[in-house]
């Protein structure tokens, strides 16, 4: 299934896209797409609904983050060897992970707001993993059983804040609007091989990033298993799994986002995002 949350910020309703690509309203069946509907059992129940009985949603609409109530937004760093090389970093021997503030979550097509004083805001197309079942010390062989589905994430990053303001990456990762997610939560049964998905990102119509999840240093299963050793993963938690090469930091000359830039990014089978970059509003 391709599940979405559509509507104005804070007023989103649950929906799904049917086999003909039409948006249908799920609010008569479930309250929202949150932890209560992310288990395999709950998702199977939704999948059994005759979608033709669901109301069609017509007209223009905004999509929000496809999961409500995310408690943890976790990023994996340097998870593509060629991305590590372009930034001058070694390939990690164990997964590097950091936290993105949940206040940075935004809809897939909402504007990216440059923070006050930002000089090095960058882009990163990434595969997002949405946890469906509570996971603690899970084995790699069983790790994907704890996943509800997948989504597109733009791990927007302010590089000066990330690398030049001390040792913690978090301050460059969690600024408001730095976590566009969606449009879809695609349930895992729709994805034949999560380790063979094409990723891309364009800036103002020019291709900047091209990659495939087969080039990850650590697989999705390895990541879920590893992170669950250090913290309990709860339904609705999102893990973004690293980015392929082509970020602004790694280019010569370096290129960072500025007001008016337009991004287009996506992952095969998971949909596409489009964002315009805007300046922080003056008081």
mmCIF file of C-alpha atoms in Angstrom, residues 45-269:
data_model
loop_
_atom_site.group_PDB
_atom_site.id
_atom_site.type_symbol
_atom_site.label_atom_id
_atom_site.label_comp_id
_atom_site.label_asym_id
_atom_site.label_seq_id
_atom_site.Cartn_x
_atom_site.Cartn_y
_atom_site.Cartn_z
ATOM 1 C CA UNK A 45 -6.442 -5.273 8.052
ATOM 2 C CA UNK A 46 -6.260 -2.009 6.105
ATOM 3 C CA UNK A 47 -5.090 -3.865 2.987
ATOM 4 C CA UNK A 48 -8.222 -6.039 3.062
ATOM 5 C CA UNK A 49 -10.517 -3.015 2.705
ATOM 6 C CA UNK A 50 -12.252 -2.737 -0.661
ATOM 7 C CA UNK A 51 -10.657 0.533 -1.739
ATOM 8 C CA UNK A 52 -13.564 1.215 -4.112
ATOM 9 C CA UNK A 53 -15.731 1.855 -1.052
ATOM 10 C CA UNK A 54 -13.434 4.667 0.126
ATOM 11 C CA UNK A 55 -14.250 8.269 -0.866
ATOM 12 C CA UNK A 56 -12.118 9.795 -3.595
ATOM 13 C CA UNK A 57 -10.183 12.943 -2.709
ATOM 14 C CA UNK A 58 -10.383 15.489 -5.499
ATOM 15 C CA UNK A 59 -8.590 18.743 -6.174
ATOM 16 C CA UNK A 60 -5.210 19.981 -5.123
ATOM 17 C CA UNK A 61 -3.825 18.779 -1.819
ATOM 18 C CA UNK A 62 -0.760 19.053 0.346
ATOM 19 C CA UNK A 63 0.924 15.976 1.767
ATOM 20 C CA UNK A 64 2.307 15.878 5.277
ATOM 21 C CA UNK A 65 4.755 13.491 6.907
ATOM 22 C CA UNK A 66 3.150 10.091 6.196
ATOM 23 C CA UNK A 67 3.390 8.994 9.848
ATOM 24 C CA UNK A 68 2.017 10.917 12.820
ATOM 25 C CA UNK A 69 3.664 10.878 16.226
ATOM 26 C CA UNK A 70 7.229 9.959 15.314
ATOM 27 C CA UNK A 71 9.173 9.759 18.546
ATOM 28 C CA UNK A 72 12.691 9.374 17.161
ATOM 29 C CA UNK A 73 14.175 10.575 13.875
ATOM 30 C CA UNK A 74 17.525 8.839 13.452
ATOM 31 C CA UNK A 75 20.140 9.454 10.778
ATOM 32 C CA UNK A 76 22.893 7.143 9.577
ATOM 33 C CA UNK A 77 26.075 8.890 8.458
ATOM 34 C CA UNK A 78 28.606 7.988 5.761
ATOM 35 C CA UNK A 79 26.693 4.879 4.711
ATOM 36 C CA UNK A 80 27.761 5.028 1.055
ATOM 37 C CA UNK A 81 31.504 4.567 0.533
ATOM 38 C CA UNK A 82 31.602 6.998 -2.395
ATOM 39 C CA UNK A 83 29.845 9.665 -0.311
ATOM 40 C CA UNK A 84 32.376 9.193 2.489
ATOM 41 C CA UNK A 85 35.166 9.587 -0.063
ATOM 42 C CA UNK A 86 33.769 12.847 -1.490
ATOM 43 C CA UNK A 87 33.665 14.381 1.994
ATOM 44 C CA UNK A 88 37.134 13.118 2.929
ATOM 45 C CA UNK A 89 35.853 10.777 5.627
ATOM 46 C CA UNK A 90 36.865 7.124 6.130
ATOM 47 C CA UNK A 91 34.352 4.367 5.514
ATOM 48 C CA UNK A 92 32.975 3.567 8.981
ATOM 49 C CA UNK A 93 33.613 0.185 10.566
ATOM 50 C CA UNK A 94 30.345 0.452 12.488
ATOM 51 C CA UNK A 95 27.265 2.510 11.619
ATOM 52 C CA UNK A 96 27.507 6.179 12.559
ATOM 53 C CA UNK A 97 24.206 7.489 13.783
ATOM 54 C CA UNK A 98 22.847 10.783 15.036
ATOM 55 C CA UNK A 99 19.489 12.259 15.983
ATOM 56 C CA UNK A 100 17.477 14.691 13.910
ATOM 57 C CA UNK A 101 15.067 16.748 16.020
ATOM 58 C CA UNK A 102 11.467 15.701 15.426
ATOM 59 C CA UNK A 103 10.634 19.405 15.137
ATOM 60 C CA UNK A 104 12.474 19.388 11.787
ATOM 61 C CA UNK A 105 9.922 17.007 10.250
ATOM 62 C CA UNK A 106 7.996 18.520 7.350
ATOM 63 C CA UNK A 107 5.899 17.510 4.380
ATOM 64 C CA UNK A 108 7.620 16.323 1.212
ATOM 65 C CA UNK A 109 6.860 19.464 -0.775
ATOM 66 C CA UNK A 110 6.963 22.047 2.019
ATOM 67 C CA UNK A 111 9.583 24.809 1.665
ATOM 68 C CA UNK A 112 13.055 24.407 3.136
ATOM 69 C CA UNK A 113 13.753 27.426 5.345
ATOM 70 C CA UNK A 114 17.385 28.522 5.576
ATOM 71 C CA UNK A 115 18.287 29.073 9.253
ATOM 72 C CA UNK A 116 19.412 32.504 10.390
ATOM 73 C CA UNK A 117 23.038 32.999 9.378
ATOM 74 C CA UNK A 118 23.208 29.793 7.348
ATOM 75 C CA UNK A 119 25.971 29.640 4.760
ATOM 76 C CA UNK A 120 26.299 25.914 4.062
ATOM 77 C CA UNK A 121 22.861 24.287 3.912
ATOM 78 C CA UNK A 122 23.100 21.071 1.894
ATOM 79 C CA UNK A 123 20.874 18.342 0.449
ATOM 80 C CA UNK A 124 20.870 14.543 0.942
ATOM 81 C CA UNK A 125 18.369 12.171 -0.673
ATOM 82 C CA UNK A 126 17.941 9.117 1.554
ATOM 83 C CA UNK A 127 15.883 5.974 2.005
ATOM 84 C CA UNK A 128 13.721 6.271 5.107
ATOM 85 C CA UNK A 129 12.756 3.246 7.192
ATOM 86 C CA UNK A 130 9.600 3.416 9.320
ATOM 87 C CA UNK A 131 9.505 1.095 12.312
ATOM 88 C CA UNK A 132 6.280 -0.863 12.731
ATOM 89 C CA UNK A 133 6.915 -3.010 15.798
ATOM 90 C CA UNK A 134 8.867 -2.308 18.997
ATOM 91 C CA UNK A 135 12.451 -3.435 18.428
ATOM 92 C CA UNK A 136 15.067 -4.087 21.097
ATOM 93 C CA UNK A 137 18.226 -6.171 20.554
ATOM 94 C CA UNK A 138 16.851 -7.695 17.351
ATOM 95 C CA UNK A 139 18.910 -10.083 15.245
ATOM 96 C CA UNK A 140 19.900 -8.987 11.752
ATOM 97 C CA UNK A 141 18.101 -12.000 10.262
ATOM 98 C CA UNK A 142 14.820 -10.840 11.815
ATOM 99 C CA UNK A 143 15.307 -7.077 11.572
ATOM 100 C CA UNK A 144 13.044 -6.416 8.568
ATOM 101 C CA UNK A 145 10.128 -8.009 10.430
ATOM 102 C CA UNK A 146 10.104 -4.889 12.608
ATOM 103 C CA UNK A 147 9.772 -2.534 9.642
ATOM 104 C CA UNK A 148 6.380 -1.171 8.558
ATOM 105 C CA UNK A 149 7.578 0.363 5.309
ATOM 106 C CA UNK A 150 9.777 2.846 3.491
ATOM 107 C CA UNK A 151 9.729 6.472 2.369
ATOM 108 C CA UNK A 152 11.802 9.231 0.794
ATOM 109 C CA UNK A 153 13.729 11.532 3.149
ATOM 110 C CA UNK A 154 15.722 14.668 2.404
ATOM 111 C CA UNK A 155 18.295 14.809 5.222
ATOM 112 C CA UNK A 156 18.874 18.550 4.897
ATOM 113 C CA UNK A 157 22.103 19.536 6.677
ATOM 114 C CA UNK A 158 23.829 22.799 7.588
ATOM 115 C CA UNK A 159 27.502 21.848 7.185
ATOM 116 C CA UNK A 160 28.992 24.734 9.169
ATOM 117 C CA UNK A 161 26.751 23.896 12.115
ATOM 118 C CA UNK A 162 27.477 20.194 11.656
ATOM 119 C CA UNK A 163 31.272 20.231 11.356
ATOM 120 C CA UNK A 164 32.544 23.641 12.476
ATOM 121 C CA UNK A 165 30.577 24.242 15.660
ATOM 122 C CA UNK A 166 31.932 21.430 17.856
ATOM 123 C CA UNK A 167 31.815 17.649 17.755
ATOM 124 C CA UNK A 168 28.067 17.029 17.567
ATOM 125 C CA UNK A 169 26.371 16.629 14.187
ATOM 126 C CA UNK A 170 22.889 17.156 15.614
ATOM 127 C CA UNK A 171 22.970 20.968 15.545
ATOM 128 C CA UNK A 172 23.403 20.909 11.758
ATOM 129 C CA UNK A 173 20.721 18.286 11.222
ATOM 130 C CA UNK A 174 17.696 19.360 13.211
ATOM 131 C CA UNK A 175 16.844 22.892 12.094
ATOM 132 C CA UNK A 176 13.191 23.522 11.311
ATOM 133 C CA UNK A 177 12.139 22.080 7.905
ATOM 134 C CA UNK A 178 15.354 20.000 7.649
ATOM 135 C CA UNK A 179 13.413 16.721 7.527
ATOM 136 C CA UNK A 180 11.054 16.467 4.548
ATOM 137 C CA UNK A 181 9.516 12.963 4.579
ATOM 138 C CA UNK A 182 7.167 11.309 2.107
ATOM 139 C CA UNK A 183 4.976 11.598 0.180
ATOM 140 C CA UNK A 184 4.196 7.929 0.742
ATOM 141 C CA UNK A 185 4.728 5.356 3.414
ATOM 142 C CA UNK A 186 5.076 2.348 1.125
ATOM 143 C CA UNK A 187 4.493 -0.864 3.045
ATOM 144 C CA UNK A 188 7.350 -3.340 2.924
ATOM 145 C CA UNK A 189 5.347 -5.953 0.997
ATOM 146 C CA UNK A 190 5.388 -3.578 -2.005
ATOM 147 C CA UNK A 191 9.200 -3.500 -2.160
ATOM 148 C CA UNK A 192 10.787 -6.550 -3.760
ATOM 149 C CA UNK A 193 14.353 -5.753 -2.693
ATOM 150 C CA UNK A 194 15.037 -2.764 -0.465
ATOM 151 C CA UNK A 195 18.740 -3.130 -1.294
ATOM 152 C CA UNK A 196 18.151 -2.396 -4.971
ATOM 153 C CA UNK A 197 16.383 0.957 -5.181
ATOM 154 C CA UNK A 198 17.525 3.862 -7.351
ATOM 155 C CA UNK A 199 17.838 7.290 -5.692
ATOM 156 C CA UNK A 200 18.193 10.690 -7.373
ATOM 157 C CA UNK A 201 18.230 14.409 -6.587
ATOM 158 C CA UNK A 202 18.122 17.414 -8.901
ATOM 159 C CA UNK A 203 18.913 21.029 -8.074
ATOM 160 C CA UNK A 204 17.270 23.584 -10.381
ATOM 161 C CA UNK A 205 16.794 20.850 -12.988
ATOM 162 C CA UNK A 206 20.395 19.588 -12.882
ATOM 163 C CA UNK A 207 21.116 16.083 -11.655
ATOM 164 C CA UNK A 208 23.295 16.204 -8.541
ATOM 165 C CA UNK A 209 22.866 12.788 -6.929
ATOM 166 C CA UNK A 210 22.431 9.370 -8.510
ATOM 167 C CA UNK A 211 22.714 6.201 -6.455
ATOM 168 C CA UNK A 212 21.318 2.824 -5.538
ATOM 169 C CA UNK A 213 20.737 1.270 -2.127
ATOM 170 C CA UNK A 214 22.827 -1.744 -3.163
ATOM 171 C CA UNK A 215 25.848 0.486 -2.524
ATOM 172 C CA UNK A 216 25.089 0.974 1.162
ATOM 173 C CA UNK A 217 27.946 0.099 3.506
ATOM 174 C CA UNK A 218 25.420 -1.277 6.013
ATOM 175 C CA UNK A 219 22.112 -2.743 4.847
ATOM 176 C CA UNK A 220 18.712 -1.803 6.222
ATOM 177 C CA UNK A 221 18.635 -5.036 8.229
ATOM 178 C CA UNK A 222 22.072 -4.364 9.674
ATOM 179 C CA UNK A 223 21.094 -0.800 10.578
ATOM 180 C CA UNK A 224 17.841 -1.731 12.339
ATOM 181 C CA UNK A 225 19.584 -4.496 14.261
ATOM 182 C CA UNK A 226 22.524 -2.282 15.216
ATOM 183 C CA UNK A 227 20.500 0.734 16.348
ATOM 184 C CA UNK A 228 18.187 -1.501 18.403
ATOM 185 C CA UNK A 229 21.216 -2.453 20.536
ATOM 186 C CA UNK A 230 21.600 1.133 21.730
ATOM 187 C CA UNK A 231 17.996 2.313 21.966
ATOM 188 C CA UNK A 232 14.551 0.779 21.797
ATOM 189 C CA UNK A 233 12.897 1.500 18.469
ATOM 190 C CA UNK A 234 9.188 2.234 18.693
ATOM 191 C CA UNK A 235 6.450 2.150 16.030
ATOM 192 C CA UNK A 236 6.565 5.361 14.025
ATOM 193 C CA UNK A 237 10.285 5.969 14.528
ATOM 194 C CA UNK A 238 12.053 6.898 11.290
ATOM 195 C CA UNK A 239 15.616 5.997 10.319
ATOM 196 C CA UNK A 240 17.185 7.688 7.300
ATOM 197 C CA UNK A 241 19.889 5.422 5.994
ATOM 198 C CA UNK A 242 22.564 7.589 4.380
ATOM 199 C CA UNK A 243 23.029 9.370 1.086
ATOM 200 C CA UNK A 244 24.864 8.615 -2.174
ATOM 201 C CA UNK A 245 27.531 11.006 -3.539
ATOM 202 C CA UNK A 246 26.739 14.375 -5.068
ATOM 203 C CA UNK A 247 26.082 16.572 -2.060
ATOM 204 C CA UNK A 248 27.062 20.229 -2.155
ATOM 205 C CA UNK A 249 29.838 19.719 0.388
ATOM 206 C CA UNK A 250 31.630 17.264 -1.890
ATOM 207 C CA UNK A 251 31.515 19.304 -5.082
ATOM 208 C CA UNK A 252 34.319 21.419 -6.556
ATOM 209 C CA UNK A 253 33.602 24.225 -6.052
ATOM 210 C CA UNK A 254 31.263 23.551 -3.178
ATOM 211 C CA UNK A 255 27.626 24.474 -3.796
ATOM 212 C CA UNK A 256 25.151 25.154 -1.023
ATOM 213 C CA UNK A 257 21.483 26.052 -1.055
ATOM 214 C CA UNK A 258 20.315 29.619 -1.448
ATOM 215 C CA UNK A 259 16.984 31.385 -1.576
ATOM 216 C CA UNK A 260 15.032 30.482 -4.706
ATOM 217 C CA UNK A 261 16.699 27.115 -5.331
ATOM 218 C CA UNK A 262 14.391 24.243 -6.226
ATOM 219 C CA UNK A 263 14.999 20.605 -5.342
ATOM 220 C CA UNK A 264 13.446 17.507 -6.893
ATOM 221 C CA UNK A 265 14.317 14.118 -5.417
ATOM 222 C CA UNK A 266 12.956 10.616 -5.241
ATOM 223 C CA UNK A 267 13.431 6.885 -4.904
ATOM 224 C CA UNK A 268 12.123 4.213 -7.260
ATOM 225 C CA UNK A 269 8.741 2.987 -6.051
#
